[in-house]
Amino acid sequence: METQDLKKAGLKVTLPRMKILEILETSNVHHLTAEDIYRQLLEAGEEIGLATVYRVLTQFEAAGLVTRHHFEGGQAVFELERGAHHDHLVCVKCGKVVEFMDETIEAKQRQISSEAGFEITDHALTIYGICRDCR
Amino acid sequence: METQDLKKAGLKVTLPRMKILEILETSNVHHLTAEDIYRQLLEAGEEIGLATVYRVLTQFEAAGLVTRHHFEGGQAVFELERGAHHDHLVCVKCGKVVEFMDETIEAKQRQISSEAGFEITDHALTIYGICRDCR
DNA sequence: TTGAATATGAGAAAGCTTCTCATTATTACA
DNA sequence: TGTAATAATGAGAAGCTTTCTCATATTCAA
């Protein structure tokens, strides 16, 4: 199934791409930095360069397999595209990310954009806060 | 009035701080990068270092005078705090920023956060799209 | 006016990300 | 299956944004 996705995107099926996709698919944390992925590759004994990780993630993003988020902190996080759109609640203490989706908000956004003459290409709603465990 | 704000924040009233505040107040574009501000200072003949611009903006942020946004692109933009909270519509072609505020969305956010056990510290809703002029 | 505290400028340095280029792997096709 | 053409990789250099360092300069309370 993965190799199909790569081929469809016009990307050759290579070991680095398979491994990176595998990490994104199997990680229980859905939002990973390039560095996170690189570290996991090293721990798994794979000799894959950090430059390759960034390159592959950028290609995955272009192919729609992955979404890049710019949460606070300057470092980008990558998330495997699992179909359903959602927004994020991020804990500013521990970094935990909770996903949510609210059709009322979605609809309001479409209305506001259209009233302002904008054609939506994307949107990002991120709520920052302190989670239960950190209080 | 500006000097009051600086003193209240425990910051000495210096020329760099006054000039940077002035640029933020008088610019018709409300969202400026540190580089933008630095360039305007140079054009105005002020010999203020880029490091000072960053330092001052960070202090302004801590004092609540300014808000730092992380729109797409990795570069932070700074906005003078003008009292009323609002969200942003950003044109991905020309960079134009339109501000909006919707109480329905705000209320929903509070509800979602509280249901997830989060105490909101901040939130950022940014809609990316193509504006009327760019189509 | 003077001293203690704070701010500044310049360049170095740090962090994240992209680029370069010689080497290696993949793939389509014979 | 072997081979040529094409694309991908690794390593380090380089680019950008942002922060740090430290000697010098400025502010402000008394």
Tab-separated table of C-alpha atoms (C1' of nucleotides) in Angstrom:
chain	number	residue	atom	x	y	z
A	1	MET	CA	0.000	0.000	0.000
A	2	GLU	CA	2.788	2.435	0.810
A	3	THR	CA	4.697	1.734	-2.394
A	4	GLN	CA	1.517	2.543	-4.325
A	5	ASP	CA	1.375	5.971	-2.715
A	6	LEU	CA	4.987	6.664	-3.588
A	7	LYS	CA	4.637	5.545	-7.181
A	8	LYS	CA	1.471	7.569	-7.625
A	9	ALA	CA	3.395	10.606	-6.465
A	10	GLY	CA	6.059	9.989	-9.101
A	11	LEU	CA	8.605	9.013	-6.477
A	12	LYS	CA	10.841	5.987	-6.742
A	13	VAL	CA	10.420	3.393	-4.050
A	14	THR	CA	13.583	3.665	-2.013
A	15	LEU	CA	14.587	2.458	1.392
A	16	PRO	CA	14.758	5.927	2.999
A	17	ARG	CA	11.262	6.777	1.781
A	18	MET	CA	9.805	3.479	2.987
A	19	LYS	CA	11.416	3.812	6.387
A	20	ILE	CA	10.305	7.394	6.875
A	21	LEU	CA	6.759	6.523	5.847
A	22	GLU	CA	6.828	3.596	8.237
A	23	ILE	CA	7.872	5.806	11.137
A	24	LEU	CA	5.103	8.278	10.359
A	25	GLU	CA	2.570	5.443	10.156
A	26	THR	CA	3.545	3.533	13.257
A	27	SER	CA	4.426	6.336	15.646
A	28	ASN	CA	1.862	6.824	18.366
A	29	VAL	CA	2.772	10.515	18.396
A	30	HIS	CA	1.295	11.937	15.214
A	31	HIS	CA	3.382	15.108	15.035
A	32	LEU	CA	7.089	14.645	14.478
A	33	THR	CA	9.921	17.005	13.682
A	34	ALA	CA	12.478	16.103	11.030
A	35	GLU	CA	14.922	15.675	13.880
A	36	ASP	CA	12.571	13.236	15.666
A	37	ILE	CA	12.375	11.092	12.566
A	38	TYR	CA	16.114	11.267	12.007
A	39	ARG	CA	16.751	10.148	15.580
A	40	GLN	CA	14.369	7.219	15.237
A	41	LEU	CA	16.124	6.168	12.048
A	42	LEU	CA	19.494	6.233	13.786
A	43	GLU	CA	18.106	4.221	16.691
A	44	ALA	CA	16.804	1.662	14.227
A	45	GLY	CA	20.286	1.389	12.744
A	46	GLU	CA	19.412	3.063	9.443
A	47	GLU	CA	22.123	5.225	7.932
A	48	ILE	CA	19.926	7.920	6.476
A	49	GLY	CA	21.099	11.520	6.387
A	50	LEU	CA	19.191	14.406	7.898
A	51	ALA	CA	19.186	16.133	4.507
A	52	THR	CA	17.385	13.141	3.066
A	53	VAL	CA	14.795	13.278	5.824
A	54	TYR	CA	14.026	16.902	5.034
A	55	ARG	CA	14.028	16.258	1.300
A	56	VAL	CA	11.701	13.290	1.590
A	57	LEU	CA	9.321	15.079	3.948
A	58	THR	CA	9.124	18.011	1.550
A	59	GLN	CA	8.332	15.631	-1.293
A	60	PHE	CA	5.717	13.872	0.809
A	61	GLU	CA	4.177	17.222	1.561
A	62	ALA	CA	4.069	18.129	-2.139
A	63	ALA	CA	2.470	14.756	-2.830
A	64	GLY	CA	-0.153	15.349	-0.153
A	65	LEU	CA	0.992	12.409	1.963
A	66	VAL	CA	2.084	14.633	4.810
A	67	THR	CA	1.158	18.022	6.271
A	68	ARG	CA	3.701	20.451	7.662
A	69	HIS	CA	2.622	22.529	10.655
A	70	HIS	CA	4.313	25.600	12.096
A	71	PHE	CA	3.438	25.499	15.759
A	72	GLU	CA	5.086	27.971	18.105
A	73	GLY	CA	8.817	27.452	18.487
A	74	GLY	CA	9.989	27.823	14.919
A	75	GLN	CA	10.517	24.118	14.320
A	76	ALA	CA	8.205	22.513	11.773
A	77	VAL	CA	6.319	19.342	12.654
A	78	PHE	CA	5.129	16.798	10.128
A	79	GLU	CA	1.968	14.760	10.281
A	80	LEU	CA	0.848	11.860	8.115
A	81	GLU	CA	-2.265	12.792	6.162
A	82	ARG	CA	-4.934	10.426	7.416
A	83	GLY	CA	-7.810	11.766	5.392
A	84	ALA	CA	-9.952	13.720	7.794
A	85	HIS	CA	-9.170	17.378	8.286
A	86	HIS	CA	-8.740	18.499	11.866
A	87	ASP	CA	-7.303	21.279	13.995
A	88	HIS	CA	-4.980	21.171	16.988
A	89	LEU	CA	-4.826	21.811	20.694
A	90	VAL	CA	-1.198	22.045	21.790
A	91	CYS	CA	0.030	21.961	25.383
A	92	VAL	CA	2.671	24.657	25.802
A	93	LYS	CA	4.279	22.789	28.706
A	94	CYS	CA	4.654	19.202	27.524
A	95	GLY	CA	4.039	19.565	23.794
A	96	LYS	CA	1.134	17.134	23.738
A	97	VAL	CA	-1.129	17.558	20.726
A	98	VAL	CA	-4.842	16.806	20.713
A	99	GLU	CA	-6.740	16.797	17.443
A	100	PHE	CA	-10.262	18.070	17.067
A	101	MET	CA	-12.720	19.057	14.403
A	102	ASP	CA	-15.790	21.209	14.671
A	103	GLU	CA	-18.164	21.693	11.777
A	104	THR	CA	-19.578	24.923	13.216
A	105	ILE	CA	-16.120	26.498	13.132
A	106	GLU	CA	-15.412	25.094	9.671
A	107	ALA	CA	-18.621	26.563	8.292
A	108	LYS	CA	-17.970	29.956	9.876
A	109	GLN	CA	-14.527	30.009	8.317
A	110	ARG	CA	-15.935	29.375	4.867
A	111	GLN	CA	-18.462	32.140	5.378
A	112	ILE	CA	-15.872	34.648	6.605
A	113	SER	CA	-13.485	33.876	3.746
A	114	SER	CA	-16.101	34.206	1.102
A	115	GLU	CA	-17.299	37.498	2.558
A	116	ALA	CA	-13.744	38.817	2.431
A	117	GLY	CA	-13.354	37.691	-1.176
A	118	PHE	CA	-10.853	34.959	-0.355
A	119	GLU	CA	-10.709	31.525	-1.922
A	120	ILE	CA	-9.488	29.249	0.868
A	121	THR	CA	-6.434	27.131	0.121
A	122	ASP	CA	-5.780	26.016	3.648
A	123	HIS	CA	-6.332	26.976	7.214
A	124	ALA	CA	-4.809	26.349	10.564
A	125	LEU	CA	-6.532	26.701	13.882
A	126	THR	CA	-4.257	25.955	16.780
A	127	ILE	CA	-5.246	26.503	20.367
A	128	TYR	CA	-2.384	26.722	22.850
A	129	GLY	CA	-2.964	25.906	26.452
A	130	ILE	CA	-1.994	23.853	29.461
A	131	CYS	CA	-3.281	20.321	29.584
A	132	ARG	CA	-4.809	18.598	32.583
A	133	ASP	CA	-1.628	16.651	33.376
A	134	CYS	CA	0.516	19.791	33.425
A	135	ARG	CA	-1.619	21.626	35.941
B	1	MET	CA	1.647	57.884	25.581
B	2	GLU	CA	4.265	55.577	24.175
B	3	THR	CA	6.784	56.391	26.868
B	4	GLN	CA	4.144	55.504	29.460
B	5	ASP	CA	3.807	52.039	27.949
B	6	LEU	CA	7.542	51.498	28.018
B	7	LYS	CA	7.941	52.661	31.596
B	8	LYS	CA	5.026	50.535	32.735
B	9	ALA	CA	6.773	47.552	31.195
B	10	GLY	CA	9.914	48.311	33.176
B	11	LEU	CA	11.791	49.317	30.054
B	12	LYS	CA	13.903	52.431	29.830
B	13	VAL	CA	12.817	54.960	27.263
B	14	THR	CA	15.472	54.769	24.602
B	15	LEU	CA	15.685	55.955	21.036
B	16	PRO	CA	15.641	52.473	19.473
B	17	ARG	CA	12.526	51.511	21.417
B	18	MET	CA	10.723	54.738	20.533
B	19	LYS	CA	11.572	54.423	16.856
B	20	ILE	CA	10.513	50.791	16.663
B	21	LEU	CA	7.247	51.546	18.430
B	22	GLU	CA	6.684	54.452	16.052
B	23	ILE	CA	7.159	52.238	13.020
B	24	LEU	CA	4.721	49.678	14.393
B	25	GLU	CA	2.192	52.424	15.134
B	26	THR	CA	2.390	54.326	11.885
B	27	SER	CA	2.832	51.523	9.366
B	28	ASN	CA	-0.257	50.923	7.287
B	29	VAL	CA	0.753	47.261	7.087
B	30	HIS	CA	0.078	45.841	10.530
B	31	HIS	CA	2.271	42.746	10.261
B	32	LEU	CA	5.995	43.339	9.995
B	33	THR	CA	9.023	41.087	10.164
B	34	ALA	CA	12.067	42.119	12.185
B	35	GLU	CA	13.815	42.583	8.860
B	36	ASP	CA	11.045	44.914	7.626
B	37	ILE	CA	11.437	47.094	10.679
B	38	TYR	CA	15.216	47.069	10.415
B	39	ARG	CA	15.015	48.143	6.780
B	40	GLN	CA	12.656	51.006	7.615
B	41	LEU	CA	15.015	52.163	10.343
B	42	LEU	CA	17.922	52.184	7.903
B	43	GLU	CA	15.866	54.108	5.360
B	44	ALA	CA	15.041	56.654	8.043
B	45	GLY	CA	18.737	57.077	8.726
B	46	GLU	CA	18.675	55.424	12.129
B	47	GLU	CA	21.743	53.379	13.043
B	48	ILE	CA	20.015	50.628	14.964
B	49	GLY	CA	21.315	47.080	14.823
B	50	LEU	CA	19.232	44.108	13.788
B	51	ALA	CA	20.045	42.427	17.100
B	52	THR	CA	18.471	45.369	18.886
B	53	VAL	CA	15.367	45.098	16.755
B	54	TYR	CA	14.923	41.464	17.723
B	55	ARG	CA	15.701	42.160	21.356
B	56	VAL	CA	13.263	45.039	21.565
B	57	LEU	CA	10.502	43.134	19.792
B	58	THR	CA	10.940	40.228	22.185
B	59	GLN	CA	10.690	42.620	25.124
B	60	PHE	CA	7.617	44.253	23.631
B	61	GLU	CA	6.077	40.834	23.251
B	62	ALA	CA	6.801	39.980	26.885
B	63	ALA	CA	5.265	43.313	27.878
B	64	GLY	CA	2.154	42.580	25.850
B	65	LEU	CA	2.694	45.529	23.522
B	66	VAL	CA	3.223	43.329	20.510
B	67	THR	CA	2.132	39.892	19.313
B	68	ARG	CA	4.397	37.528	17.418
B	69	HIS	CA	2.744	35.378	14.736
B	70	HIS	CA	4.170	32.353	12.955
B	71	PHE	CA	2.509	32.395	9.579
B	72	GLU	CA	3.683	29.982	6.902
B	73	GLY	CA	7.217	30.612	5.745
B	74	GLY	CA	9.124	30.307	8.956
B	75	GLN	CA	9.689	34.026	9.415
B	76	ALA	CA	7.941	35.562	12.407
B	77	VAL	CA	5.803	38.670	11.957
B	78	PHE	CA	5.100	41.199	14.681
B	79	GLU	CA	1.908	43.123	15.218
B	80	LEU	CA	1.187	46.000	17.552
B	81	GLU	CA	-1.381	44.996	20.154
B	82	ARG	CA	-4.334	47.251	19.519
B	83	GLY	CA	-6.607	45.854	22.191
B	84	ALA	CA	-9.162	43.731	20.422
B	85	HIS	CA	-8.325	40.109	19.788
B	86	HIS	CA	-8.706	38.950	16.210
B	87	ASP	CA	-7.694	36.222	13.796
B	88	HIS	CA	-6.157	36.402	10.338
B	89	LEU	CA	-6.864	35.739	6.700
B	90	VAL	CA	-3.588	35.650	4.772
B	91	CYS	CA	-3.267	35.783	0.985
B	92	VAL	CA	-0.681	33.185	-0.048
B	93	LYS	CA	0.103	35.103	-3.255
B	94	CYS	CA	0.590	38.717	-2.180
B	95	GLY	CA	0.900	38.319	1.592
B	96	LYS	CA	-2.000	40.637	2.336
B	97	VAL	CA	-3.458	40.145	5.808
B	98	VAL	CA	-7.104	40.736	6.691
B	99	GLU	CA	-8.164	40.685	10.312
B	100	PHE	CA	-11.437	39.259	11.515
B	101	MET	CA	-13.141	38.200	14.707
B	102	ASP	CA	-16.073	35.895	15.180
B	103	GLU	CA	-17.660	35.325	18.558
B	104	THR	CA	-19.219	32.024	17.488
B	105	ILE	CA	-15.778	30.618	16.726
B	106	GLU	CA	-14.333	32.058	19.931
B	107	ALA	CA	-17.050	30.453	22.023
B	108	LYS	CA	-16.635	27.096	20.314
B	109	GLN	CA	-12.913	27.201	20.998
B	110	ARG	CA	-13.484	27.797	24.677
B	111	GLN	CA	-15.939	24.911	24.781
B	112	ILE	CA	-13.606	22.511	22.957
B	113	SER	CA	-10.627	23.400	25.146
B	114	SER	CA	-12.526	22.967	28.359
B	115	GLU	CA	-13.896	19.615	27.198
B	116	ALA	CA	-10.345	18.463	26.464
B	117	GLY	CA	-9.166	19.619	29.886
B	118	PHE	CA	-7.043	22.453	28.502
B	119	GLU	CA	-6.685	25.890	30.022
B	120	ILE	CA	-6.272	28.197	27.021
B	121	THR	CA	-3.218	30.452	27.047
B	122	ASP	CA	-3.486	31.589	23.458
B	123	HIS	CA	-4.849	30.575	20.135
B	124	ALA	CA	-4.199	31.255	16.521
B	125	LEU	CA	-6.657	30.817	13.709
B	126	THR	CA	-5.181	31.640	10.359
B	127	ILE	CA	-6.976	31.027	7.109
B	128	TYR	CA	-4.783	30.910	4.022
B	129	GLY	CA	-6.261	31.693	0.638
B	130	ILE	CA	-6.115	33.754	-2.508
B	131	CYS	CA	-7.548	37.237	-2.299
B	132	ARG	CA	-9.833	38.890	-4.828
B	133	ASP	CA	-7.022	40.946	-6.364
B	134	CYS	CA	-4.801	37.914	-6.926
B	135	ARG	CA	-7.386	35.937	-8.861
C	1	DT	C1'	25.855	65.641	38.009
C	2	DT	C1'	27.092	61.272	39.045
C	3	DG	C1'	26.899	56.364	39.673
C	4	DA	C1'	24.438	52.076	39.256
C	5	DA	C1'	21.787	49.772	36.345
C	6	DT	C1'	20.409	48.880	31.870
C	7	DA	C1'	20.636	49.120	26.766
C	8	DT	C1'	23.134	49.096	22.517
C	9	DG	C1'	25.923	47.650	18.292
C	10	DA	C1'	28.661	44.495	15.907
C	11	DG	C1'	29.900	40.355	15.017
C	12	DA	C1'	30.011	35.689	16.417
C	13	DA	C1'	27.278	31.806	17.108
C	14	DA	C1'	23.288	28.784	17.258
C	15	DG	C1'	19.360	26.333	15.276
C	16	DC	C1'	16.687	24.791	11.497
C	17	DT	C1'	16.496	23.922	6.735
C	18	DT	C1'	18.132	23.728	1.977
C	19	DC	C1'	21.718	23.210	-1.464
C	20	DT	C1'	25.668	20.998	-3.954
C	21	DC	C1'	27.794	17.386	-6.027
C	22	DA	C1'	30.061	13.052	-6.387
C	23	DT	C1'	28.358	8.420	-5.671
C	24	DT	C1'	24.756	4.947	-5.589
C	25	DA	C1'	20.270	2.909	-6.385
C	26	DT	C1'	15.997	2.292	-9.095
C	27	DT	C1'	13.389	1.429	-13.134
C	28	DA	C1'	11.995	0.690	-17.899
C	29	DC	C1'	13.188	-1.733	-21.595
C	30	DA	C1'	15.806	-4.671	-24.543
D	1	DT	C1'	18.466	-10.592	-16.634
D	2	DG	C1'	21.521	-6.875	-17.944
D	3	DT	C1'	21.984	-2.209	-19.025
D	4	DA	C1'	21.426	2.648	-19.797
D	5	DA	C1'	18.981	6.600	-18.302
D	6	DT	C1'	17.083	8.740	-14.667
D	7	DA	C1'	16.470	9.835	-10.046
D	8	DA	C1'	17.893	9.531	-5.108
D	9	DT	C1'	21.281	9.635	-1.500
D	10	DG	C1'	24.852	11.179	2.014
D	11	DA	C1'	27.907	14.445	3.780
D	12	DG	C1'	29.145	18.646	4.408
D	13	DA	C1'	28.774	23.343	3.057
D	14	DA	C1'	25.848	27.121	2.989
D	15	DG	C1'	21.695	30.046	3.878
D	16	DC	C1'	18.409	32.239	6.880
D	17	DT	C1'	16.430	33.682	10.881
D	18	DT	C1'	17.220	34.508	15.496
D	19	DT	C1'	19.932	34.791	19.802
D	20	DC	C1'	24.137	35.551	22.372
D	21	DT	C1'	28.431	37.968	23.936
D	22	DC	C1'	30.785	41.690	25.513
D	23	DA	C1'	32.860	46.124	25.358
D	24	DT	C1'	30.892	50.659	25.034
D	25	DA	C1'	27.243	53.966	25.617
D	26	DT	C1'	22.926	55.644	27.560
D	27	DT	C1'	19.292	56.300	30.957
D	28	DC	C1'	17.512	57.739	35.280
D	29	DA	C1'	17.070	58.241	40.287
D	30	DA	C1'	19.033	60.670	43.868
